[in-house]
Amino acid sequence: MTTKDGRPFDRASLDYLMRRRLFYTPSFEIYGGVSGLYDYGPPGASLQANIIDVWRKHFVREEDMLEVDCAILTPHEVLMTSGHVDQFSDWLCKDLQTGEIFRADHLVEEVLKSRLESNLESRGHQNEGEIEKEKKRKRTKTARLNDDVVQEYQEILAKIDNYNGEELGLLMKKHDVRNPVTGGELLPPVPFNLMFQTSIGPSSNAPGYLRPETAQGQFLNFQKLLDFNNETMPFASASIGKSFRNEIAPKSGLLRVREFLMAEIEHFVDPEGGKKHHRFNEVKHIELDLLTRDVQLAGKSRVQPMSVGRAVEAEIIDNETLGYFLARIQLFLETIGVDKKKLRFRQHMRNEMAHYATDCWDAELLTSYGWVECVGCADRSAYDLSVHAKRTGAPLVVREPRKEPLRIEEWHVDLDRKIFGPKFKKDGKVVEDTIKALTQDTLKKLLIELKKEGKITIDVNGIGSGKVQLDKDLINIEKRTRLEHRREYIPNVIEPSFGIGRILYALIEHNFWVRPENESRYVISFPPIVAPTKLLIVPISTQDWWAPTVRRLSNKLRSLGISSRVDYSATSIGRRYARNDELGTPFGLTIDFQSLKDNTFTLRDRDTMRQVRASEEEICEAVRNLTEGTETWQDVAIRLPAFERQDVD
Amino acid sequence: MTTKDGRPFDRASLDYLMRRRLFYTPSFEIYGGVSGLYDYGPPGASLQANIIDVWRKHFVREEDMLEVDCAILTPHEVLMTSGHVDQFSDWLCKDLQTGEIFRADHLVEEVLKSRLESNLESRGHQNEGEIEKEKKRKRTKTARLNDDVVQEYQEILAKIDNYNGEELGLLMKKHDVRNPVTGGELLPPVPFNLMFQTSIGPSSNAPGYLRPETAQGQFLNFQKLLDFNNETMPFASASIGKSFRNEIAPKSGLLRVREFLMAEIEHFVDPEGGKKHHRFNEVKHIELDLLTRDVQLAGKSRVQPMSVGRAVEAEIIDNETLGYFLARIQLFLETIGVDKKKLRFRQHMRNEMAHYATDCWDAELLTSYGWVECVGCADRSAYDLSVHAKRTGAPLVVREPRKEPLRIEEWHVDLDRKIFGPKFKKDGKVVEDTIKALTQDTLKKLLIELKKEGKITIDVNGIGSGKVQLDKDLINIEKRTRLEHRREYIPNVIEPSFGIGRILYALIEHNFWVRPENESRYVISFPPIVAPTKLLIVPISTQDWWAPTVRRLSNKLRSLGISSRVDYSATSIGRRYARNDELGTPFGLTIDFQSLKDNTFTLRDRDTMRQVRASEEEICEAVRNLTEGTETWQDVAIRLPAFERQDVD
């Protein structure tokens, strides 16, 4: 991977910067840490808050979504119904000798990948003499694979997300996958549920879990939300909050953690009428890089750039609402500063989706760890509302008046009660219930029999012979027309689901670079809208006499809604700016002796290191425009006089 | 309790409104609910987000606090060290017959209170004939208590927070406290730890808890935060996040829940120099209603209004930093709309505080459930940093250069190695270590002996006789002066800790009232700064032709940073406004036929129901001023022409 300016990306430098500048740090580090848990320090926490702020404006405010905040603790029964208790598992295998535990799919992936790399290295030696080659092979422990094995490995890796435990076990056996460090044998994969379990209340008979997603709380409140929305469809609910997954062996820093911030939207839509979206027109021209199911099936990973409008038209994306949200997701990611060239939308394979899902796309961001799923956007159909309604009896449905009443033709049964009652006596009720439960198809057939024979015979459980004969003077079957004035349906759900921590990490990678003129000077070029701090105020020296000016400027900027920090530390201005380049602070304002005389200040741009100098009024206005995005640095640099002195190191 | 306009407060009406308007609702209600868990619906979630927003500006931004976001999942060892595993418990008693579980202190409180009430009722019948009185007593099950019993009960109730399990057990026995419903006997109180336990990772040997407070994460990161702050003291960290307590029997709605949002500040301060605060001057004039320890000890609850400056001077509040934060807490609560007359600061009793705390005050808000602790403000001394440092060996300390080096005079020992070595041989090391470990006082005494006797004798464990004689040619003791250039200390922590859910609930109660002219019209008078929605846009009818105007206005208001909602529903304007009075929406903007002609609009004030009419420009400006707090409705009503038509119901 390369940085924005086309130079090689160096993850070690970034990791070091993240720790040094306290973007995030392993939780409980002085106790040895717990893998998969991280604390955000001040710049990370601020970046996260700013991303959330943009998200809320971009999605919730823009479309009047109903934001809710639901409980994290969730009773067993809810997650039993949703399927999480039985199915929300990964496969783990244990090494009995060392006690180590591996996640089966990751292990297979890791082992096969390393064999393929080793094979490549081995082939790389082809031009050397045979003896020399052999030596190298031994030294680097490389091993050459046959072509058919290479192909088999590649096919397995392409489908690695789709194997169940049994299949993974077979693969491990067939390809002799072992503990990569000790070479020890592993037990076959067993399922491990990823939910953290606990017990709610003082008695131990109320098991519960930490929610693995925020979605369920939104589904359970559907009826109340519909009511709050004045019974108007479609509408969306939204929620921002922590979710938890007890990962088997978390690695990859912020990309695979046990506790994470999610932002989820549940857009409830009428399943009839093609799931249109009334604002689809506004986005249909937007081009997305699509990695479709068909391309993946062909074993390829070439993206197709395509407008959303075209993709929906061609039925590549299932419906307008799904397409609308894919486009909105891309706009959001661009707004916060994701590199569009490192964004693609990957469609789920059929066997990769939950069985109820109609279509599902992941917004994937390219990082030094590869392509990472950062936003999922699934059509969950009516699954969740249906299972909860069925389990609880709650009416999670929409009832709405039909504009035109629906004419329904159906077969109808009349019984002559004067004959029926005396004939069946105490059996009357069960016979009548059985007749009422007959399907339309059966009734149609029975009518033919009745007309032909003058009587019909039906099976009735629980009475004498189990059969009952009905004569035509007792029963009448005929077709009637009924008008249905109200319609009842279970809405479908389109769910854009954002992993904020992953987005945050990818965003940092996309904006990290090194100044070509000085390899030790790192910069993170966050757009002002998400930058942890918008402006650094730098008095040229540490003396007290700057304090009144600093205070006046801070207050003024705060009243303009701009968060600034003051750096009074006793290092050179150059060093202070360098530190803030690493923190991603886009602008710097220097107060020097001249400032005290004529109330002019220097404003510095992080990315270009160019400076302008102007009056307090002009500088504050420029900062406001730059942070609100109504002006770029180029605009400002043309408008205001340049200040030529370089940073003093 | 009364509402702001002095009329009786009706909790049943408010509860009904909260549910109807989806401020909050029991979590998992369609599954029967789980006590102590609530979901916030759209108005509640928005109110919560706005309170947090004000909090962040008021505390974090205002003082450049270092906001962090730490893990909720916490390993056992951390909470063992902090004392939570052993001590974070309530006392529960079980009814063996029914299986019911009671929280012991709450049960004693409830039973004694109801006996006192019953006693009052009984005495209320004093003026009636004896027979009539006796009849009533039986009918209402009231029971008269002797005066000394009444006094004893009152004393117990005043100290109810301070009993341990054994004491509660004795009280229950002495006063025959039983299951209030069945009259059944209860088992003696046993401790119940309030933390939710779980297991982190795939092996079951990594027990963990959901954090009971956000503080520990901040303490563990102290060294990194100090470094981030360029080693400058004092500074504060802050965190907003969920915490969890497995309450035994949660009641009282949002006031006692199992999962709650906290906002906590840890202000780290040098324990030397009286814990001054450099901005104390800005707040010292602020008057607080103080309920001091002394007044409570005298069995009273009369508050003393007093300026913070005076209270610190009189040593009622322990130090400036604590006083500064109490004042800032009051300012915050006033900003979001808490009724100042329903706010008091109660000092903890000595035995109520954690043993390490120096002083602790609770900001209590009066609600229909009584006075409720909503913000705690404690001086936790150096306790937390000390225990974690001791357990882990991490240096959670400040090291700073002294301005003036510290001159330290101390007794110093020199040994003549040429004599010492040959004399003690293999015992040399243990003898030398023993000499090195002698205290300054001992050295002082030994010098006198050495001068007098020409030799000294010291005890040395582990060598022959256990005693060693040292002659004056071998040892020399003299006073020397040493300069210490660096100072090392463990900071003290002042901790303002906010229960956001409790504040939110009290805020709702404080702002709820009923229109005197119509008992079924409820209003919640949130200040605009926290109101879930700032402005309701109301087209006079549901036809489509309003859409372009509505869209233009919404966009314009959004660009001014004002959140608005449109109500297109097919009910009268009066009803739509009534609904939004219940939601606490401060302003309403009506679009009528006149608006389409001359682009003028009506703006309505929720509290007075008065309306003004002006041009789009003027109305938008007024709305911005009103929501930003630069103008009041009174100002606007004077400036813009009144619109006299009443709400149409």
PDB file of C-alpha atoms in Angstrom, chain B residues 284-470:
ATOM      1  CA  LYS B 284     -15.816  32.562  44.601  1.00  0.00           C
ATOM      2  CA  HIS B 285     -18.832  34.929  44.685  1.00  0.00           C
ATOM      3  CA  ILE B 286     -21.239  32.147  43.663  1.00  0.00           C
ATOM      4  CA  GLU B 287     -23.797  31.226  46.315  1.00  0.00           C
ATOM      5  CA  LEU B 288     -24.446  27.555  47.010  1.00  0.00           C
ATOM      6  CA  ASP B 289     -27.069  26.001  49.259  1.00  0.00           C
ATOM      7  CA  LEU B 290     -24.923  23.883  51.575  1.00  0.00           C
ATOM      8  CA  LEU B 291     -26.133  21.094  53.831  1.00  0.00           C
ATOM      9  CA  THR B 292     -23.037  20.663  55.976  1.00  0.00           C
ATOM     10  CA  ARG B 293     -21.891  17.665  57.962  1.00  0.00           C
ATOM     11  CA  ASP B 294     -22.448  19.539  61.240  1.00  0.00           C
ATOM     12  CA  VAL B 295     -26.057  20.391  60.464  1.00  0.00           C
ATOM     13  CA  GLN B 296     -26.736  16.760  59.537  1.00  0.00           C
ATOM     14  CA  LEU B 297     -25.026  15.536  62.722  1.00  0.00           C
ATOM     15  CA  ALA B 298     -27.459  17.712  64.650  1.00  0.00           C
ATOM     16  CA  GLY B 299     -30.211  15.703  62.944  1.00  0.00           C
ATOM     17  CA  LYS B 300     -31.350  18.607  60.767  1.00  0.00           C
ATOM     18  CA  SER B 301     -31.607  19.270  57.056  1.00  0.00           C
ATOM     19  CA  ARG B 302     -31.605  23.048  56.900  1.00  0.00           C
ATOM     20  CA  VAL B 303     -29.404  24.356  54.074  1.00  0.00           C
ATOM     21  CA  GLN B 304     -27.114  27.352  54.546  1.00  0.00           C
ATOM     22  CA  PRO B 305     -26.741  29.641  51.543  1.00  0.00           C
ATOM     23  CA  MET B 306     -23.101  30.644  51.370  1.00  0.00           C
ATOM     24  CA  SER B 307     -20.624  31.886  48.770  1.00  0.00           C
ATOM     25  CA  VAL B 308     -18.000  29.352  47.722  1.00  0.00           C
ATOM     26  CA  GLY B 309     -15.288  31.804  48.748  1.00  0.00           C
ATOM     27  CA  ARG B 310     -16.701  32.075  52.254  1.00  0.00           C
ATOM     28  CA  ALA B 311     -17.199  28.296  52.579  1.00  0.00           C
ATOM     29  CA  VAL B 312     -13.584  27.553  51.650  1.00  0.00           C
ATOM     30  CA  GLU B 313     -12.335  30.346  53.921  1.00  0.00           C
ATOM     31  CA  ALA B 314     -14.347  28.918  56.825  1.00  0.00           C
ATOM     32  CA  GLU B 315     -12.988  25.442  56.017  1.00  0.00           C
ATOM     33  CA  ILE B 316     -16.497  24.105  55.453  1.00  0.00           C
ATOM     34  CA  ILE B 317     -15.417  23.082  51.951  1.00  0.00           C
ATOM     35  CA  ASP B 318     -11.970  21.518  52.260  1.00  0.00           C
ATOM     36  CA  ASN B 319     -10.088  23.339  49.511  1.00  0.00           C
ATOM     37  CA  GLU B 320     -10.289  25.747  46.562  1.00  0.00           C
ATOM     38  CA  THR B 321     -10.259  23.085  43.873  1.00  0.00           C
ATOM     39  CA  LEU B 322     -13.182  21.241  45.429  1.00  0.00           C
ATOM     40  CA  GLY B 323     -15.011  24.567  45.875  1.00  0.00           C
ATOM     41  CA  TYR B 324     -14.261  25.571  42.288  1.00  0.00           C
ATOM     42  CA  PHE B 325     -15.857  22.415  40.947  1.00  0.00           C
ATOM     43  CA  LEU B 326     -18.928  22.680  43.224  1.00  0.00           C
ATOM     44  CA  ALA B 327     -19.543  26.142  41.779  1.00  0.00           C
ATOM     45  CA  ARG B 328     -18.957  24.923  38.219  1.00  0.00           C
ATOM     46  CA  ILE B 329     -21.364  22.034  38.806  1.00  0.00           C
ATOM     47  CA  GLN B 330     -24.052  24.472  39.908  1.00  0.00           C
ATOM     48  CA  LEU B 331     -23.466  26.652  36.841  1.00  0.00           C
ATOM     49  CA  PHE B 332     -23.743  23.596  34.584  1.00  0.00           C
ATOM     50  CA  LEU B 333     -26.991  22.443  36.190  1.00  0.00           C
ATOM     51  CA  GLU B 334     -28.467  25.938  35.884  1.00  0.00           C
ATOM     52  CA  THR B 335     -27.431  26.145  32.227  1.00  0.00           C
ATOM     53  CA  ILE B 336     -29.317  22.998  31.292  1.00  0.00           C
ATOM     54  CA  GLY B 337     -32.431  24.189  33.156  1.00  0.00           C
ATOM     55  CA  VAL B 338     -32.369  22.636  36.617  1.00  0.00           C
ATOM     56  CA  ASP B 339     -34.486  24.621  39.094  1.00  0.00           C
ATOM     57  CA  LYS B 340     -31.967  26.241  41.430  1.00  0.00           C
ATOM     58  CA  LYS B 341     -34.458  26.144  44.297  1.00  0.00           C
ATOM     59  CA  LYS B 342     -34.415  22.335  44.007  1.00  0.00           C
ATOM     60  CA  LEU B 343     -30.633  22.031  44.191  1.00  0.00           C
ATOM     61  CA  ARG B 344     -28.535  21.599  47.306  1.00  0.00           C
ATOM     62  CA  PHE B 345     -25.017  20.423  48.084  1.00  0.00           C
ATOM     63  CA  ARG B 346     -24.904  17.823  50.831  1.00  0.00           C
ATOM     64  CA  GLN B 347     -21.627  17.041  52.535  1.00  0.00           C
ATOM     65  CA  HIS B 348     -20.894  13.390  53.237  1.00  0.00           C
ATOM     66  CA  MET B 349     -20.644  12.280  56.856  1.00  0.00           C
ATOM     67  CA  ARG B 350     -17.191  11.060  57.856  1.00  0.00           C
ATOM     68  CA  ASN B 351     -18.283   7.429  58.026  1.00  0.00           C
ATOM     69  CA  GLU B 352     -20.180   7.760  54.731  1.00  0.00           C
ATOM     70  CA  MET B 353     -17.066   8.615  52.729  1.00  0.00           C
ATOM     71  CA  ALA B 354     -14.566   6.086  51.482  1.00  0.00           C
ATOM     72  CA  HIS B 355     -11.818   5.886  54.115  1.00  0.00           C
ATOM     73  CA  TYR B 356      -9.316   7.600  51.858  1.00  0.00           C
ATOM     74  CA  ALA B 357     -11.527  10.559  50.924  1.00  0.00           C
ATOM     75  CA  THR B 358     -10.751  13.943  52.423  1.00  0.00           C
ATOM     76  CA  ASP B 359     -14.083  15.597  51.707  1.00  0.00           C
ATOM     77  CA  CYS B 360     -17.089  14.785  49.547  1.00  0.00           C
ATOM     78  CA  TRP B 361     -20.184  16.715  48.497  1.00  0.00           C
ATOM     79  CA  ASP B 362     -23.203  15.528  46.547  1.00  0.00           C
ATOM     80  CA  ALA B 363     -25.196  17.859  44.333  1.00  0.00           C
ATOM     81  CA  GLU B 364     -28.715  16.686  45.171  1.00  0.00           C
ATOM     82  CA  LEU B 365     -31.792  17.535  43.137  1.00  0.00           C
ATOM     83  CA  LEU B 366     -35.278  17.551  44.614  1.00  0.00           C
ATOM     84  CA  THR B 367     -37.662  15.243  42.761  1.00  0.00           C
ATOM     85  CA  SER B 368     -40.996  13.654  43.586  1.00  0.00           C
ATOM     86  CA  TYR B 369     -38.916  10.752  44.967  1.00  0.00           C
ATOM     87  CA  GLY B 370     -37.166  13.114  47.408  1.00  0.00           C
ATOM     88  CA  TRP B 371     -33.643  14.548  47.253  1.00  0.00           C
ATOM     89  CA  VAL B 372     -31.575  12.542  44.794  1.00  0.00           C
ATOM     90  CA  GLU B 373     -27.778  12.451  44.501  1.00  0.00           C
ATOM     91  CA  CYS B 374     -27.072  13.469  40.894  1.00  0.00           C
ATOM     92  CA  VAL B 375     -23.461  14.629  40.976  1.00  0.00           C
ATOM     93  CA  GLY B 376     -20.808  13.520  43.448  1.00  0.00           C
ATOM     94  CA  CYS B 377     -17.744  15.658  43.997  1.00  0.00           C
ATOM     95  CA  ALA B 378     -15.083  13.924  46.061  1.00  0.00           C
ATOM     96  CA  ASP B 379     -11.492  14.536  46.999  1.00  0.00           C
ATOM     97  CA  ARG B 380     -10.174  10.969  46.544  1.00  0.00           C
ATOM     98  CA  SER B 381      -6.706  11.962  47.799  1.00  0.00           C
ATOM     99  CA  ALA B 382      -3.837   9.884  46.333  1.00  0.00           C
ATOM    100  CA  TYR B 383      -5.606   6.608  47.016  1.00  0.00           C
ATOM    101  CA  ASP B 384      -6.269   5.230  43.532  1.00  0.00           C
ATOM    102  CA  LEU B 385      -2.941   6.131  41.953  1.00  0.00           C
ATOM    103  CA  SER B 386      -1.155   4.744  45.033  1.00  0.00           C
ATOM    104  CA  VAL B 387      -2.811   1.337  45.049  1.00  0.00           C
ATOM    105  CA  HIS B 388      -2.396   0.779  41.303  1.00  0.00           C
ATOM    106  CA  ALA B 389       1.238   1.906  41.429  1.00  0.00           C
ATOM    107  CA  LYS B 390       1.926  -0.366  44.377  1.00  0.00           C
ATOM    108  CA  ARG B 391       0.271  -3.357  42.706  1.00  0.00           C
ATOM    109  CA  THR B 392       1.870  -2.956  39.260  1.00  0.00           C
ATOM    110  CA  GLY B 393       5.103  -1.124  39.968  1.00  0.00           C
ATOM    111  CA  ALA B 394       4.143   1.518  37.380  1.00  0.00           C
ATOM    112  CA  PRO B 395       5.368   4.994  38.348  1.00  0.00           C
ATOM    113  CA  LEU B 396       2.047   6.858  38.643  1.00  0.00           C
ATOM    114  CA  VAL B 397       3.813   9.930  39.940  1.00  0.00           C
ATOM    115  CA  VAL B 398       4.798  13.437  38.972  1.00  0.00           C
ATOM    116  CA  ARG B 399       8.486  14.230  38.842  1.00  0.00           C
ATOM    117  CA  GLU B 400       9.234  17.875  38.513  1.00  0.00           C
ATOM    118  CA  PRO B 401      12.316  20.059  38.850  1.00  0.00           C
ATOM    119  CA  ARG B 402      12.332  22.148  41.993  1.00  0.00           C
ATOM    120  CA  LYS B 403      12.622  25.890  41.398  1.00  0.00           C
ATOM    121  CA  GLU B 404      14.942  26.054  44.375  1.00  0.00           C
ATOM    122  CA  PRO B 405      16.814  22.846  45.147  1.00  0.00           C
ATOM    123  CA  LEU B 406      15.746  21.437  48.494  1.00  0.00           C
ATOM    124  CA  ARG B 407      18.514  21.422  51.152  1.00  0.00           C
ATOM    125  CA  ILE B 408      18.295  18.262  53.188  1.00  0.00           C
ATOM    126  CA  GLU B 409      20.442  17.854  56.302  1.00  0.00           C
ATOM    127  CA  GLU B 410      20.929  14.246  57.314  1.00  0.00           C
ATOM    128  CA  TRP B 411      23.121  12.000  59.361  1.00  0.00           C
ATOM    129  CA  HIS B 412      25.525  10.084  57.212  1.00  0.00           C
ATOM    130  CA  VAL B 413      27.667   6.997  57.931  1.00  0.00           C
ATOM    131  CA  ASP B 414      31.175   6.366  56.561  1.00  0.00           C
ATOM    132  CA  LEU B 415      32.914   3.034  57.022  1.00  0.00           C
ATOM    133  CA  ASP B 416      36.673   2.565  56.746  1.00  0.00           C
ATOM    134  CA  ARG B 417      36.690  -0.286  54.282  1.00  0.00           C
ATOM    135  CA  LYS B 418      40.283  -1.237  54.877  1.00  0.00           C
ATOM    136  CA  ILE B 419      39.438  -2.203  58.447  1.00  0.00           C
ATOM    137  CA  PHE B 420      35.769  -3.168  57.877  1.00  0.00           C
ATOM    138  CA  GLY B 421      36.410  -5.777  55.179  1.00  0.00           C
ATOM    139  CA  PRO B 422      39.050  -7.885  56.911  1.00  0.00           C
ATOM    140  CA  LYS B 423      37.186  -7.640  60.228  1.00  0.00           C
ATOM    141  CA  PHE B 424      33.774  -8.977  59.123  1.00  0.00           C
ATOM    142  CA  LYS B 425      34.731 -11.035  56.082  1.00  0.00           C
ATOM    143  CA  LYS B 426      31.677 -12.929  54.781  1.00  0.00           C
ATOM    144  CA  ASP B 427      29.391 -11.145  57.279  1.00  0.00           C
ATOM    145  CA  GLY B 428      30.441  -7.794  55.831  1.00  0.00           C
ATOM    146  CA  LYS B 429      27.447  -7.384  53.522  1.00  0.00           C
ATOM    147  CA  VAL B 430      24.759  -8.080  56.113  1.00  0.00           C
ATOM    148  CA  VAL B 431      26.451  -5.785  58.627  1.00  0.00           C
ATOM    149  CA  GLU B 432      26.721  -2.995  56.077  1.00  0.00           C
ATOM    150  CA  ASP B 433      23.070  -3.412  54.994  1.00  0.00           C
ATOM    151  CA  THR B 434      21.982  -3.218  58.623  1.00  0.00           C
ATOM    152  CA  ILE B 435      23.963  -0.017  59.129  1.00  0.00           C
ATOM    153  CA  LYS B 436      22.480   1.491  55.954  1.00  0.00           C
ATOM    154  CA  ALA B 437      18.966   0.730  57.203  1.00  0.00           C
ATOM    155  CA  LEU B 438      19.395   2.616  60.475  1.00  0.00           C
ATOM    156  CA  THR B 439      16.983   5.545  60.873  1.00  0.00           C
ATOM    157  CA  GLN B 440      18.076   9.140  61.261  1.00  0.00           C
ATOM    158  CA  ASP B 441      16.965   9.108  64.913  1.00  0.00           C
ATOM    159  CA  THR B 442      19.001   5.988  65.671  1.00  0.00           C
ATOM    160  CA  LEU B 443      22.083   7.465  63.990  1.00  0.00           C
ATOM    161  CA  LYS B 444      21.726  10.597  66.111  1.00  0.00           C
ATOM    162  CA  LYS B 445      21.652   8.467  69.296  1.00  0.00           C
ATOM    163  CA  LEU B 446      24.535   6.268  68.119  1.00  0.00           C
ATOM    164  CA  LEU B 447      26.713   9.328  67.486  1.00  0.00           C
ATOM    165  CA  ILE B 448      26.308  10.365  71.127  1.00  0.00           C
ATOM    166  CA  GLU B 449      27.288   6.819  72.196  1.00  0.00           C
ATOM    167  CA  LEU B 450      30.239   6.758  69.801  1.00  0.00           C
ATOM    168  CA  LYS B 451      31.551  10.090  71.113  1.00  0.00           C
ATOM    169  CA  LYS B 452      31.092   8.978  74.719  1.00  0.00           C
ATOM    170  CA  GLU B 453      32.260   5.353  74.520  1.00  0.00           C
ATOM    171  CA  GLY B 454      34.557   5.398  71.471  1.00  0.00           C
ATOM    172  CA  LYS B 455      32.533   2.485  70.100  1.00  0.00           C
ATOM    173  CA  ILE B 456      28.936   1.409  69.461  1.00  0.00           C
ATOM    174  CA  THR B 457      27.085  -1.892  69.508  1.00  0.00           C
ATOM    175  CA  ILE B 458      24.281  -2.705  67.053  1.00  0.00           C
ATOM    176  CA  ASP B 459      21.967  -5.675  66.586  1.00  0.00           C
ATOM    177  CA  VAL B 460      22.562  -7.604  63.367  1.00  0.00           C
ATOM    178  CA  ASN B 461      20.237 -10.497  62.652  1.00  0.00           C
ATOM    179  CA  GLY B 462      21.728 -13.678  61.219  1.00  0.00           C
ATOM    180  CA  ILE B 463      25.301 -13.516  62.421  1.00  0.00           C
ATOM    181  CA  GLY B 464      26.928 -15.304  65.351  1.00  0.00           C
ATOM    182  CA  SER B 465      25.981 -13.529  68.553  1.00  0.00           C
ATOM    183  CA  GLY B 466      23.432 -11.244  66.867  1.00  0.00           C
ATOM    184  CA  LYS B 467      25.439  -8.233  68.059  1.00  0.00           C
ATOM    185  CA  VAL B 468      28.308  -6.358  66.453  1.00  0.00           C
ATOM    186  CA  GLN B 469      30.729  -3.886  67.963  1.00  0.00           C
ATOM    187  CA  LEU B 470      32.073  -1.037  65.851  1.00  0.00           C
TER     188      LEU B 470
END
